[in-house]
Short mmCIF file of C-alpha atoms in Angstrom, two decimals:
data_model
loop_
_atom_site.label_atom_id
_atom_site.label_comp_id
_atom_site.label_asym_id
_atom_site.label_seq_id
_atom_site.Cartn_x
_atom_site.Cartn_y
_atom_site.Cartn_z
CA MET A 20 0.00 0.00 0.00
CA ILE A 21 1.20 3.49 -0.84
CA LYS A 22 0.17 6.22 1.58
CA VAL A 23 0.77 9.83 0.67
CA ARG A 24 0.67 12.27 3.57
CA ASP A 25 0.54 16.00 3.18
CA MET A 26 2.93 15.99 0.26
CA CYS A 27 4.01 19.25 -1.39
CA LEU A 28 6.42 19.69 -4.27
CA TRP A 29 8.21 22.75 -5.61
CA TYR A 30 10.08 23.29 -8.84
CA GLY A 31 12.45 26.00 -7.66
CA SER A 32 10.14 28.60 -6.18
CA SER A 33 6.91 27.56 -7.91
CA GLN A 34 4.77 25.06 -6.09
CA ALA A 35 3.54 22.23 -8.32
CA LEU A 36 1.77 20.05 -5.76
CA HIS A 37 -0.22 21.22 -2.73
CA HIS A 38 -0.76 18.99 0.32
CA ILE A 39 -1.62 15.73 -1.40
CA ASN A 40 -3.16 13.03 0.81
CA MET A 41 -3.99 9.67 -0.68
CA GLU A 42 -4.09 5.97 0.08
CA ILE A 43 -3.51 3.96 -3.05
CA PRO A 44 -4.93 0.42 -2.82
CA ASP A 45 -2.92 -2.71 -3.65
CA LYS A 46 -3.68 -4.92 -6.66
CA ALA A 47 -5.98 -2.39 -8.25
CA ILE A 48 -5.76 0.26 -10.93
CA THR A 49 -5.74 3.84 -9.77
CA ALA A 50 -6.19 6.47 -12.47
CA LEU A 51 -4.90 10.03 -12.12
CA ILE A 52 -6.86 12.45 -14.28
CA GLY A 53 -6.88 16.20 -14.77
CA PRO A 54 -6.05 18.87 -17.31
CA SER A 55 -2.52 19.39 -18.64
CA GLY A 56 -0.17 20.88 -16.08
CA CYS A 57 -2.34 19.87 -13.12
CA GLY A 58 0.53 17.97 -11.49
CA LYS A 59 -0.65 14.39 -12.06
CA SER A 60 2.53 13.37 -13.92
CA THR A 61 4.68 15.17 -11.39
CA PHE A 62 2.90 13.28 -8.64
CA LEU A 63 3.37 9.96 -10.45
CA LYS A 64 7.09 10.58 -10.90
CA SER A 65 7.45 11.33 -7.22
CA LEU A 66 6.34 7.81 -6.34
CA ASN A 67 9.54 6.23 -7.72
CA ARG A 68 11.58 9.37 -7.10
CA MET A 69 12.24 10.06 -10.77
CA ASN A 70 11.77 13.72 -9.84
CA ASP A 71 15.09 13.48 -8.00
CA LEU A 72 16.72 13.84 -11.40
CA ILE A 73 15.30 17.30 -12.00
CA PRO A 74 17.44 20.04 -10.47
CA GLY A 75 15.68 22.34 -8.02
CA VAL A 76 12.92 19.96 -6.96
CA LYS A 77 11.96 20.13 -3.30
CA ILE A 78 9.47 17.80 -1.65
CA THR A 79 7.87 17.93 1.80
CA GLY A 80 5.50 15.52 3.48
CA GLU A 81 5.68 11.75 3.27
CA ILE A 82 5.13 8.98 0.79
CA LEU A 83 4.94 5.71 2.69
CA TYR A 84 5.65 2.58 0.73
CA ASN A 85 5.30 -0.56 2.86
CA ASP A 86 5.22 1.80 5.85
CA THR A 87 8.60 3.38 5.11
CA ASP A 88 8.96 6.93 3.84
CA ILE A 89 10.53 6.69 0.39
CA PHE A 90 12.45 9.90 1.02
CA SER A 91 14.06 8.61 4.19
CA SER A 92 17.74 7.72 4.22
CA ALA A 93 16.86 4.06 4.85
CA ILE A 94 15.58 3.78 1.30
CA ASP A 95 17.94 2.75 -1.50
CA VAL A 96 16.53 4.63 -4.46
CA ASN A 97 17.71 2.03 -6.99
CA ASN A 98 15.98 -0.68 -5.04
CA LEU A 99 12.85 1.46 -4.75
CA ARG A 100 12.75 1.88 -8.52
CA LYS A 101 13.17 -1.86 -8.92
CA GLU A 102 10.07 -2.40 -6.80
CA ILE A 103 8.12 0.49 -8.30
CA GLY A 104 8.48 0.11 -12.06
CA MET A 105 7.59 2.72 -14.64
CA VAL A 106 6.22 2.87 -18.17
CA PHE A 107 6.65 6.15 -20.00
CA GLN A 108 4.45 8.23 -22.26
CA LYS A 109 6.54 7.63 -25.36
CA PRO A 110 7.61 4.02 -25.91
CA ASN A 111 11.33 4.08 -25.15
CA PRO A 112 12.93 0.69 -25.76
CA PHE A 113 16.72 0.75 -25.70
CA PRO A 114 18.39 0.60 -29.12
CA MET A 115 19.30 -3.05 -28.55
CA SER A 116 17.76 -6.44 -29.25
CA ILE A 117 14.38 -7.37 -27.82
CA TYR A 118 16.08 -9.95 -25.59
CA ASP A 119 18.65 -7.47 -24.27
CA ASN A 120 15.93 -4.92 -23.56
CA ILE A 121 14.16 -7.33 -21.24
CA ALA A 122 17.37 -8.76 -19.77
CA TYR A 123 18.75 -5.28 -19.05
CA GLY A 124 17.04 -4.87 -15.69
CA PRO A 125 17.73 -8.38 -14.33
CA ARG A 126 21.36 -8.13 -15.48
CA THR A 127 21.69 -4.79 -13.73
CA HIS A 128 20.50 -6.46 -10.56
CA GLY A 129 23.10 -9.17 -10.87
CA ILE A 130 21.45 -12.08 -12.68
CA LYS A 131 24.00 -13.58 -15.07
CA SER A 132 22.86 -17.15 -15.69
CA ARG A 133 21.75 -17.57 -19.28
CA ALA A 134 19.03 -20.06 -18.39
CA LYS A 135 17.58 -17.76 -15.73
CA LEU A 136 17.61 -14.81 -18.12
CA ASP A 137 15.96 -16.87 -20.87
CA ASP A 138 13.27 -17.77 -18.40
CA ILE A 139 12.75 -14.16 -17.24
CA VAL A 140 12.63 -12.88 -20.81
CA GLU A 141 9.96 -15.38 -21.80
CA ARG A 142 7.94 -14.86 -18.64
CA SER A 143 8.05 -11.07 -18.93
CA LEU A 144 7.12 -11.05 -22.61
CA ARG A 145 4.26 -13.46 -21.94
CA GLY A 146 3.18 -11.28 -19.02
CA ALA A 147 3.00 -8.27 -21.33
CA ALA A 148 1.09 -10.25 -23.98
CA ILE A 149 3.72 -9.82 -26.65
CA TRP A 150 5.57 -13.15 -26.53
CA ASP A 151 3.77 -14.67 -29.51
CA GLU A 152 4.58 -11.67 -31.67
CA VAL A 153 8.30 -11.56 -30.95
CA ARG A 154 9.33 -15.11 -29.98
CA ASP A 155 10.96 -15.64 -33.39
CA ARG A 156 12.91 -12.42 -33.39
CA LEU A 157 14.27 -11.96 -29.91
CA LYS A 158 17.69 -11.10 -31.34
CA LYS A 159 16.30 -8.36 -33.60
CA ASN A 160 16.55 -4.69 -32.70
CA ALA A 161 13.59 -3.55 -30.61
CA LEU A 162 13.30 -0.32 -32.58
CA GLY A 163 11.98 -2.38 -35.49
CA LEU A 164 8.72 -3.06 -33.62
CA SER A 165 5.57 -1.00 -34.08
CA GLY A 166 4.72 1.69 -31.52
CA GLY A 167 2.17 -0.47 -29.74
CA GLN A 168 4.54 -3.44 -29.64
CA GLN A 169 7.31 -1.19 -28.34
CA GLN A 170 5.07 -0.03 -25.51
CA ARG A 171 4.18 -3.59 -24.54
CA LEU A 172 7.88 -4.40 -24.73
CA CYS A 173 8.51 -1.55 -22.30
CA ILE A 174 5.88 -3.01 -19.97
CA ALA A 175 7.58 -6.40 -20.26
CA ARG A 176 10.91 -4.72 -19.50
CA ALA A 177 9.40 -3.18 -16.37
CA LEU A 178 7.95 -6.56 -15.32
CA ALA A 179 11.32 -8.27 -15.74
CA VAL A 180 12.68 -6.83 -12.49
CA GLU A 181 9.63 -8.18 -10.64
CA PRO A 182 8.16 -4.97 -9.31
CA ASP A 183 5.16 -4.73 -7.00
CA VAL A 184 3.91 -1.47 -8.41
CA LEU A 185 3.69 -0.25 -12.01
CA LEU A 186 3.52 3.46 -12.73
CA MET A 187 2.17 4.31 -16.18
CA ASP A 188 2.51 7.82 -17.47
CA GLU A 189 -0.06 8.23 -20.26
CA PRO A 190 1.13 4.95 -21.77
CA THR A 191 -1.27 5.04 -24.71
CA SER A 192 -1.19 8.70 -25.71
CA ALA A 193 1.24 7.98 -28.56
CA LEU A 194 -0.61 4.88 -29.79
CA ASP A 195 -3.39 4.03 -32.24
CA PRO A 196 -6.79 2.79 -30.93
CA ILE A 197 -6.06 -0.92 -31.48
CA SER A 198 -2.74 -0.77 -29.67
CA THR A 199 -4.42 1.29 -26.97
CA SER A 200 -7.07 -1.34 -26.33
CA LYS A 201 -4.37 -4.03 -26.14
CA ILE A 202 -2.53 -2.02 -23.49
CA GLU A 203 -5.77 -1.49 -21.60
CA GLU A 204 -6.59 -5.20 -21.60
CA LEU A 205 -3.05 -5.85 -20.48
CA ALA A 206 -3.38 -3.37 -17.61
CA ILE A 207 -6.57 -5.04 -16.42
CA SER A 208 -4.95 -8.49 -16.46
CA LEU A 209 -1.85 -7.16 -14.69
CA LYS A 210 -3.77 -5.82 -11.70
CA GLU A 211 -4.14 -9.34 -10.37
CA LYS A 212 -0.46 -9.27 -9.51
CA TYR A 213 0.53 -5.62 -9.50
CA THR A 214 -0.60 -2.33 -8.08
CA ILE A 215 -1.05 -0.04 -11.05
CA ILE A 216 -1.16 3.74 -11.06
CA ILE A 217 -1.90 5.27 -14.43
CA VAL A 218 -1.92 8.88 -15.55
CA THR A 219 -4.33 9.39 -18.38
CA HIS A 220 -5.73 12.22 -20.45
CA ASN A 221 -8.46 9.98 -21.67
CA MET A 222 -11.42 9.87 -19.30
CA GLN A 223 -13.02 6.92 -21.08
CA GLN A 224 -9.82 5.06 -20.44
CA ALA A 225 -10.05 5.82 -16.75
CA VAL A 226 -13.65 4.59 -16.72
CA ARG A 227 -12.79 1.43 -18.67
CA ILE A 228 -9.85 0.22 -16.66
CA SER A 229 -9.52 1.88 -13.27
CA ASP A 230 -10.94 0.96 -9.89
CA LYS A 231 -10.11 4.27 -8.23
CA THR A 232 -9.76 7.69 -9.75
CA ALA A 233 -8.07 10.80 -8.45
CA PHE A 234 -8.84 14.17 -10.00
CA PHE A 235 -6.05 16.73 -9.98
CA LEU A 236 -6.41 20.43 -10.66
CA MET A 237 -3.73 23.10 -10.46
CA GLY A 238 -1.50 21.05 -8.19
CA GLU A 239 -4.24 19.99 -5.81
CA MET A 240 -5.96 16.67 -5.53
CA ILE A 241 -9.59 17.67 -5.69
CA GLU A 242 -11.30 14.33 -5.31
CA PHE A 243 -10.33 10.71 -4.91
CA GLY A 244 -12.64 7.72 -4.81
CA ASP A 245 -14.16 4.77 -6.63
CA THR A 246 -14.06 5.38 -10.36
CA GLU A 247 -17.73 4.58 -10.73
CA LYS A 248 -18.68 7.18 -8.15
CA ILE A 249 -16.32 9.87 -9.43
CA PHE A 250 -17.77 9.61 -12.90
CA SER A 251 -21.42 9.30 -11.88
CA MET A 252 -21.78 11.31 -8.70
CA PRO A 253 -18.75 13.49 -8.12
CA GLU A 254 -18.80 15.38 -4.86
CA ASP A 255 -16.88 18.40 -6.01
CA LYS A 256 -18.27 20.85 -8.55
CA ARG A 257 -14.87 21.15 -10.24
CA THR A 258 -14.69 17.39 -10.78
CA GLU A 259 -18.10 17.46 -12.32
CA ASP A 260 -17.18 20.34 -14.60
CA TYR A 261 -14.08 18.49 -15.75
CA ILE A 262 -15.68 15.11 -16.42
CA THR A 263 -18.61 16.67 -18.22
CA GLY A 264 -16.15 18.46 -20.47
CA ARG A 265 -16.75 22.02 -19.34
CA PHE A 266 -12.99 22.65 -19.22
CA GLY A 267 -9.67 20.85 -19.58
CA MET B 6 10.78 43.39 -60.93
CA LYS B 7 10.17 39.70 -60.60
CA LYS B 8 12.69 38.95 -63.33
CA LYS B 9 15.29 41.09 -61.67
CA LYS B 10 14.83 39.18 -58.45
CA GLN B 11 15.16 35.88 -60.25
CA LEU B 12 18.33 37.00 -61.99
CA PHE B 13 19.75 38.06 -58.66
CA GLU B 14 18.90 34.65 -57.19
CA THR B 15 20.57 32.87 -60.10
CA ILE B 16 23.73 34.94 -59.71
CA ILE B 17 23.92 34.29 -55.99
CA HIS B 18 23.46 30.56 -56.59
CA GLY B 19 26.28 30.69 -59.12
CA VAL B 20 28.60 32.48 -56.72
CA PHE B 21 27.98 29.92 -53.99
CA LEU B 22 28.54 27.08 -56.41
CA ILE B 23 31.89 28.53 -57.49
CA LEU B 24 32.95 29.01 -53.89
CA GLY B 25 32.03 25.42 -53.16
CA LEU B 26 33.97 24.22 -56.16
CA ILE B 27 37.13 25.88 -54.86
CA THR B 28 37.28 23.20 -52.16
CA VAL B 29 36.57 20.37 -54.54
CA GLY B 30 39.10 21.77 -56.99
CA SER B 31 41.80 22.00 -54.35
CA VAL B 32 41.29 18.40 -53.28
CA LEU B 33 41.36 17.22 -56.86
CA LEU B 34 44.46 19.26 -57.66
CA ILE B 35 46.35 17.93 -54.65
CA THR B 36 45.30 14.36 -55.34
CA ILE B 37 46.30 14.46 -59.00
CA TYR B 38 49.53 16.28 -58.30
CA LEU B 39 50.53 13.81 -55.58
CA ILE B 40 49.78 10.81 -57.76
CA ILE B 41 51.66 12.18 -60.76
CA SER B 42 54.68 13.28 -58.78
CA GLY B 43 54.67 10.34 -56.40
CA ILE B 44 54.62 7.50 -58.90
CA PRO B 45 57.97 7.96 -60.75
CA ALA B 46 60.14 7.29 -57.69
CA ILE B 47 58.09 4.23 -56.75
CA ARG B 48 58.57 2.93 -60.30
CA GLU B 49 62.29 3.48 -60.23
CA ILE B 50 62.87 2.08 -56.76
CA GLY B 51 60.32 -0.70 -57.06
CA ILE B 52 57.21 -0.74 -54.92
CA ILE B 53 58.38 -3.61 -52.74
CA ASP B 54 61.79 -2.08 -52.07
CA PHE B 55 60.17 1.28 -51.44
CA LEU B 56 57.41 0.21 -49.07
CA PHE B 57 59.22 -2.64 -47.32
CA GLY B 58 62.85 -1.54 -47.49
CA THR B 59 64.22 -0.97 -44.02
CA GLN B 60 67.04 1.38 -45.00
CA TRP B 61 66.54 5.05 -45.74
CA LYS B 62 69.87 6.48 -46.93
CA SER B 63 68.81 9.19 -49.30
CA THR B 64 72.09 11.09 -49.39
CA ASP B 65 74.59 8.21 -49.49
CA ALA B 66 76.79 7.60 -52.50
CA GLU B 67 74.73 4.48 -53.08
CA PRO B 68 71.35 5.65 -51.77
CA SER B 69 68.57 3.37 -50.59
CA PHE B 70 64.97 4.46 -50.26
CA GLY B 71 63.12 2.08 -47.98
CA ILE B 72 60.31 3.78 -46.05
CA LEU B 73 59.22 0.92 -43.82
CA PRO B 74 60.78 2.69 -40.79
CA PHE B 75 58.59 5.73 -41.46
CA ILE B 76 55.44 3.72 -42.06
CA LEU B 77 55.92 1.66 -38.93
CA THR B 78 56.84 4.72 -36.89
CA SER B 79 53.68 6.50 -38.01
CA VAL B 80 51.57 3.42 -37.31
CA TYR B 81 53.13 2.71 -33.90
CA GLY B 82 53.14 6.37 -32.93
CA THR B 83 49.48 6.75 -33.82
CA ALA B 84 48.55 3.48 -32.15
CA GLY B 85 50.39 4.53 -29.00
CA ALA B 86 48.67 7.90 -28.98
CA VAL B 87 45.31 6.15 -29.36
CA VAL B 88 46.05 3.66 -26.58
CA ILE B 89 46.77 6.52 -24.18
CA GLY B 90 44.55 9.27 -25.58
CA VAL B 91 41.33 7.33 -26.20
CA PRO B 92 40.68 6.09 -22.66
CA VAL B 93 41.49 9.51 -21.20
CA GLY B 94 39.47 11.36 -23.84
CA PHE B 95 36.54 8.94 -23.73
CA LEU B 96 36.19 8.99 -19.96
CA THR B 97 36.55 12.77 -19.94
CA ALA B 98 33.74 12.93 -22.49
CA VAL B 99 31.46 10.73 -20.37
CA TYR B 100 32.23 12.92 -17.38
CA LEU B 101 31.54 16.15 -19.26
CA ALA B 102 28.43 14.95 -21.04
CA LYS B 103 26.77 13.18 -18.12
CA ILE B 104 28.30 13.68 -14.72
CA ALA B 105 30.12 16.99 -14.35
CA PRO B 106 28.36 19.82 -12.51
CA PRO B 107 27.77 22.82 -14.81
CA LYS B 108 30.62 24.92 -13.40
CA ILE B 109 33.25 22.22 -13.81
CA LYS B 110 31.88 21.38 -17.22
CA THR B 111 32.31 24.97 -18.39
CA LEU B 112 35.86 25.03 -17.02
CA VAL B 113 36.94 21.74 -18.60
CA THR B 114 35.19 22.43 -21.91
CA GLY B 115 37.00 25.75 -22.08
CA ALA B 116 40.32 24.05 -21.40
CA VAL B 117 39.62 21.47 -24.10
CA GLY B 118 38.88 24.27 -26.55
CA LEU B 119 42.16 25.96 -25.67
CA LEU B 120 44.04 22.69 -26.03
CA ALA B 121 42.63 22.38 -29.54
CA GLY B 122 43.73 25.91 -30.36
CA ILE B 123 47.35 25.62 -29.26
CA PRO B 124 49.59 25.59 -32.37
CA SER B 125 51.44 22.33 -32.85
CA VAL B 126 54.81 24.10 -32.77
CA VAL B 127 54.03 25.07 -29.18
CA TYR B 128 53.30 21.45 -28.31
CA GLY B 129 56.65 20.64 -29.88
CA LEU B 130 58.41 23.38 -27.98
CA VAL B 131 57.04 22.41 -24.60
CA GLY B 132 57.67 18.76 -25.42
CA MET B 133 61.24 19.55 -26.33
CA LEU B 134 61.98 21.58 -23.22
CA VAL B 135 59.98 19.67 -20.61
CA LEU B 136 58.98 16.22 -21.81
CA VAL B 137 62.20 15.17 -23.59
CA PRO B 138 64.51 15.96 -20.64
CA GLY B 139 61.93 14.41 -18.32
CA VAL B 140 61.82 11.18 -20.29
CA ARG B 141 65.63 11.11 -20.41
CA VAL B 142 65.94 11.36 -16.66
CA LEU B 143 62.96 9.16 -15.83
CA PHE B 144 64.07 6.23 -17.98
CA ASN B 145 67.78 6.92 -17.61
CA LEU B 146 68.40 7.28 -21.36
CA PRO B 147 71.19 9.09 -23.24
CA ASP B 148 68.52 11.07 -25.12
CA GLY B 149 64.84 11.65 -24.41
CA ALA B 150 63.86 12.51 -27.97
CA ASN B 151 62.26 9.26 -29.06
CA LEU B 152 59.08 7.48 -30.08
CA PHE B 153 57.80 7.45 -26.50
CA SER B 154 57.97 11.25 -26.21
CA ALA B 155 56.24 11.60 -29.56
CA ILE B 156 53.45 9.28 -28.43
CA ILE B 157 52.86 11.34 -25.28
CA VAL B 158 52.68 14.58 -27.26
CA LEU B 159 50.37 13.04 -29.86
CA ALA B 160 48.14 11.54 -27.17
CA ILE B 161 47.60 15.00 -25.70
CA MET B 162 47.10 16.59 -29.11
CA ILE B 163 44.31 14.21 -30.08
CA LEU B 164 42.40 14.69 -26.81
CA PRO B 165 40.30 17.67 -28.00
CA SER B 166 39.05 15.87 -31.12
CA ILE B 167 38.14 12.77 -29.16
CA ILE B 168 36.52 14.67 -26.30
CA ASN B 169 34.50 17.12 -28.40
CA VAL B 170 33.09 14.58 -30.84
CA SER B 171 32.34 12.05 -28.08
CA VAL B 172 30.59 14.66 -25.93
CA THR B 173 28.39 15.64 -28.86
CA ALA B 174 27.52 12.00 -29.48
CA LEU B 175 26.78 11.32 -25.82
CA GLU B 176 24.69 14.44 -25.40
CA SER B 177 22.50 13.52 -28.35
CA VAL B 178 21.47 10.21 -26.73
CA PRO B 179 17.73 10.61 -26.06
CA LYS B 180 17.01 11.24 -22.39
CA GLU B 181 14.20 8.67 -22.60
CA TYR B 182 16.76 5.85 -22.81
CA GLU B 183 18.45 7.01 -19.64
CA ASP B 184 15.14 7.52 -17.84
CA ALA B 185 14.10 3.98 -18.73
CA SER B 186 17.32 2.59 -17.33
CA LEU B 187 17.09 4.61 -14.11
CA ALA B 188 13.46 3.61 -13.67
CA LEU B 189 14.55 -0.03 -13.76
CA GLY B 190 16.75 0.63 -10.75
CA ALA B 191 20.08 1.02 -12.53
CA THR B 192 22.45 3.57 -10.98
CA PRO B 193 23.41 6.65 -12.99
CA VAL B 194 26.91 5.31 -13.74
CA GLU B 195 25.51 1.95 -14.85
CA THR B 196 23.09 3.85 -17.04
CA TYR B 197 25.84 5.91 -18.69
CA PHE B 198 28.01 2.93 -19.51
CA LYS B 199 25.34 0.36 -20.38
CA VAL B 200 22.84 2.58 -22.20
CA SER B 201 24.27 5.98 -23.14
CA VAL B 202 27.68 4.81 -24.37
CA PRO B 203 26.32 1.91 -26.47
CA ALA B 204 23.72 4.26 -27.96
CA ALA B 205 26.49 6.71 -28.88
CA LYS B 206 28.99 4.12 -30.06
CA SER B 207 29.10 5.18 -33.71
CA GLY B 208 29.77 8.78 -32.75
CA ILE B 209 32.45 7.71 -30.29
CA ALA B 210 34.06 5.52 -32.97
CA ALA B 211 34.05 8.54 -35.27
CA ALA B 212 35.79 10.51 -32.53
CA VAL B 213 38.52 7.89 -32.29
CA VAL B 214 39.04 7.82 -36.04
CA LEU B 215 39.24 11.60 -36.10
CA GLY B 216 41.93 11.40 -33.43
CA VAL B 217 43.81 8.82 -35.51
CA GLY B 218 43.70 11.16 -38.49
CA ARG B 219 44.99 14.02 -36.41
CA ALA B 220 47.84 11.93 -35.01
CA ILE B 221 49.01 10.43 -38.27
CA GLY B 222 49.04 13.79 -40.04
CA GLU B 223 50.92 15.70 -37.36
CA ALA B 224 54.44 16.80 -38.34
CA MET B 225 55.66 19.85 -36.48
CA ALA B 226 55.24 18.68 -32.91
CA VAL B 227 56.64 15.21 -33.48
CA ILE B 228 59.68 16.40 -35.44
CA MET B 229 60.69 18.35 -32.36
CA VAL B 230 60.42 15.52 -29.83
CA SER B 231 61.11 12.32 -31.78
CA GLY B 232 64.80 12.75 -32.58
CA ASN B 233 64.10 12.55 -36.32
CA VAL B 234 66.46 9.69 -37.20
CA ALA B 235 65.37 7.09 -39.76
CA ASN B 236 65.58 4.10 -37.41
CA MET B 237 63.23 1.17 -37.36
CA PRO B 238 60.91 2.16 -34.54
CA SER B 239 61.30 1.10 -30.97
CA LEU B 240 59.93 2.86 -27.94
CA PHE B 241 63.10 4.55 -26.69
CA GLN B 242 64.79 5.11 -30.02
CA SER B 243 64.93 8.25 -32.10
CA VAL B 244 62.52 7.85 -34.97
CA ARG B 245 61.17 9.59 -38.04
CA PHE B 246 57.51 9.68 -39.08
CA LEU B 247 56.09 9.77 -42.63
CA THR B 248 55.28 13.44 -42.18
CA THR B 249 58.61 14.40 -40.71
CA ALA B 250 60.51 12.46 -43.37
CA VAL B 251 59.06 14.75 -46.01
CA ALA B 252 59.40 17.88 -43.93
CA SER B 253 63.00 17.36 -42.92
CA GLU B 254 64.55 16.64 -46.33
CA MET B 255 62.42 18.60 -48.76
CA SER B 256 64.40 21.82 -48.50
CA TYR B 257 67.69 20.38 -49.77
CA SER B 258 66.51 17.41 -51.81
CA ALA B 259 66.98 16.88 -55.53
CA GLY B 260 66.45 14.24 -58.19
CA LEU B 261 65.32 10.80 -57.11
CA GLN B 262 65.49 11.82 -53.44
CA GLN B 263 62.98 14.57 -54.03
CA GLN B 264 60.74 12.27 -56.05
CA ALA B 265 60.88 9.72 -53.25
CA LEU B 266 59.69 12.36 -50.80
CA PHE B 267 56.67 12.91 -53.01
CA SER B 268 56.07 9.18 -52.94
CA ILE B 269 56.15 9.28 -49.13
CA ALA B 270 53.59 12.08 -49.23
CA LEU B 271 51.47 9.91 -51.50
CA VAL B 272 51.62 7.02 -49.03
CA LEU B 273 50.65 9.38 -46.21
CA PHE B 274 47.83 10.71 -48.35
CA LEU B 275 46.50 7.19 -48.92
CA PHE B 276 46.55 6.57 -45.17
CA ILE B 277 44.55 9.75 -44.58
CA MET B 278 42.08 8.81 -47.30
CA LEU B 279 41.56 5.44 -45.69
CA ILE B 280 40.99 7.08 -42.32
CA ASN B 281 38.53 9.55 -43.83
CA ALA B 282 36.58 6.76 -45.47
CA THR B 283 36.39 5.00 -42.09
CA LEU B 284 35.29 8.22 -40.44
CA ASN B 285 32.54 8.78 -42.98
CA PHE B 286 31.37 5.23 -42.50
CA PHE B 287 30.98 5.76 -38.76
CA LEU B 288 29.41 9.21 -39.10
CA LYS B 289 26.87 7.87 -41.54
CA ARG B 290 26.05 5.01 -39.23
CA SER B 291 25.70 7.31 -36.26
CA LYS B 292 23.20 9.40 -38.21
CA GLU B 293 21.19 6.33 -39.08
CA ASP B 294 21.04 5.17 -35.47
#
């Protein structure tokens, strides 16, 4: 379970997130929605501390992962990122073979045995529903795949280090509708084993796949609850305005 | 009015074309001239005796014109410079492109630019006055002007080419690759060496080849620190490079000796051409990546 307590984030002197409080359930899909620049991606990237890489970022408050604050000195950030995997907006496979893309993470974490790697590669690719499409060309460059295949490859790559949580940052915004629906089906099947947090611009997508939805606006989390309720009976006027398309 | 504009455009195009052709013309002229003036001596001496002869005695009563010592010296000297210069230059480039804080990066980049701008005669001068005596004392030799000193000077001279081209290649690696690696739990250094460097490998290879070209073509600095004697090369022996062979005898040469110097220049030219072809190959590949 991820618990966020009174979290604020600044880029330099401008505050991007205001006092976020949230309890993200395990083995479910949580969607983060809101207009561009509302802070939902920033929030997502805080969960595996990818914001550390941006100079001038300051964070207060707590993000508890398995009851430990991820910003505390007890946390090894590389280990945290192994447990909280990430899939990016633009498919970004490494310019290497499909096999090496998947094996990259496990190798980084010290797995050298060929048989073990073979096993992980197959399991991860199967897990991301792309094994049948690439089993005959594992040695081919991953950049030769279509955009949708590349994105599923990236999901497989994230699965290969056996994370507990998967962060997805608008994973389908660069994809066609068919590839999008494949990713959505995949996300739904993955929630049996993983906690998934997905940022999406597409409200239908949130309705289709998520169990919980959080609505962000101008750096604040306005409303958080069951997806069904958020989209049928939102409590806040601003949420209602957004989901009915009055702005955003 | 419209016609006048068009005429103007045509003239400007013509001027640019002519300016561009000056370069092409110069290359052609040099190539043709070198081939024409380089071939007679090779014919007279015999290509085998010329390229593989180990004796260069151009001014003896019975002269011999074997340039193997020069070829090997140039090859060994360049290889030595690469062995020392590439690791230093490559790691500096990784540091500058990925790790260095902005202030240090500005400082080092500025120094690299200055290093590139120092005239080779100054490298030679400093080498002569500091490096050569140093090598003599350090290795307890009668004379410090030798292949080893030349290699050190060349290694430093090729650093700017290697660093600048490698930094450009490393900086153009998409950030998405590095983000993906970090998000998998790899450390920054692991990310640079396992993702960024492989993604930039064509550009880095081009940097190395550029350094090789710079080293093999250098004359002034090496003539001042290498002793300039036509020995078969060995690390602590005075040696003469292809470039310095031409430079040191041209002013008083005549007849077959002079023709042979042209032939040496031709051999050097072929080496450079080969290196350029390799460079273009890598640059093209790095664009395709």
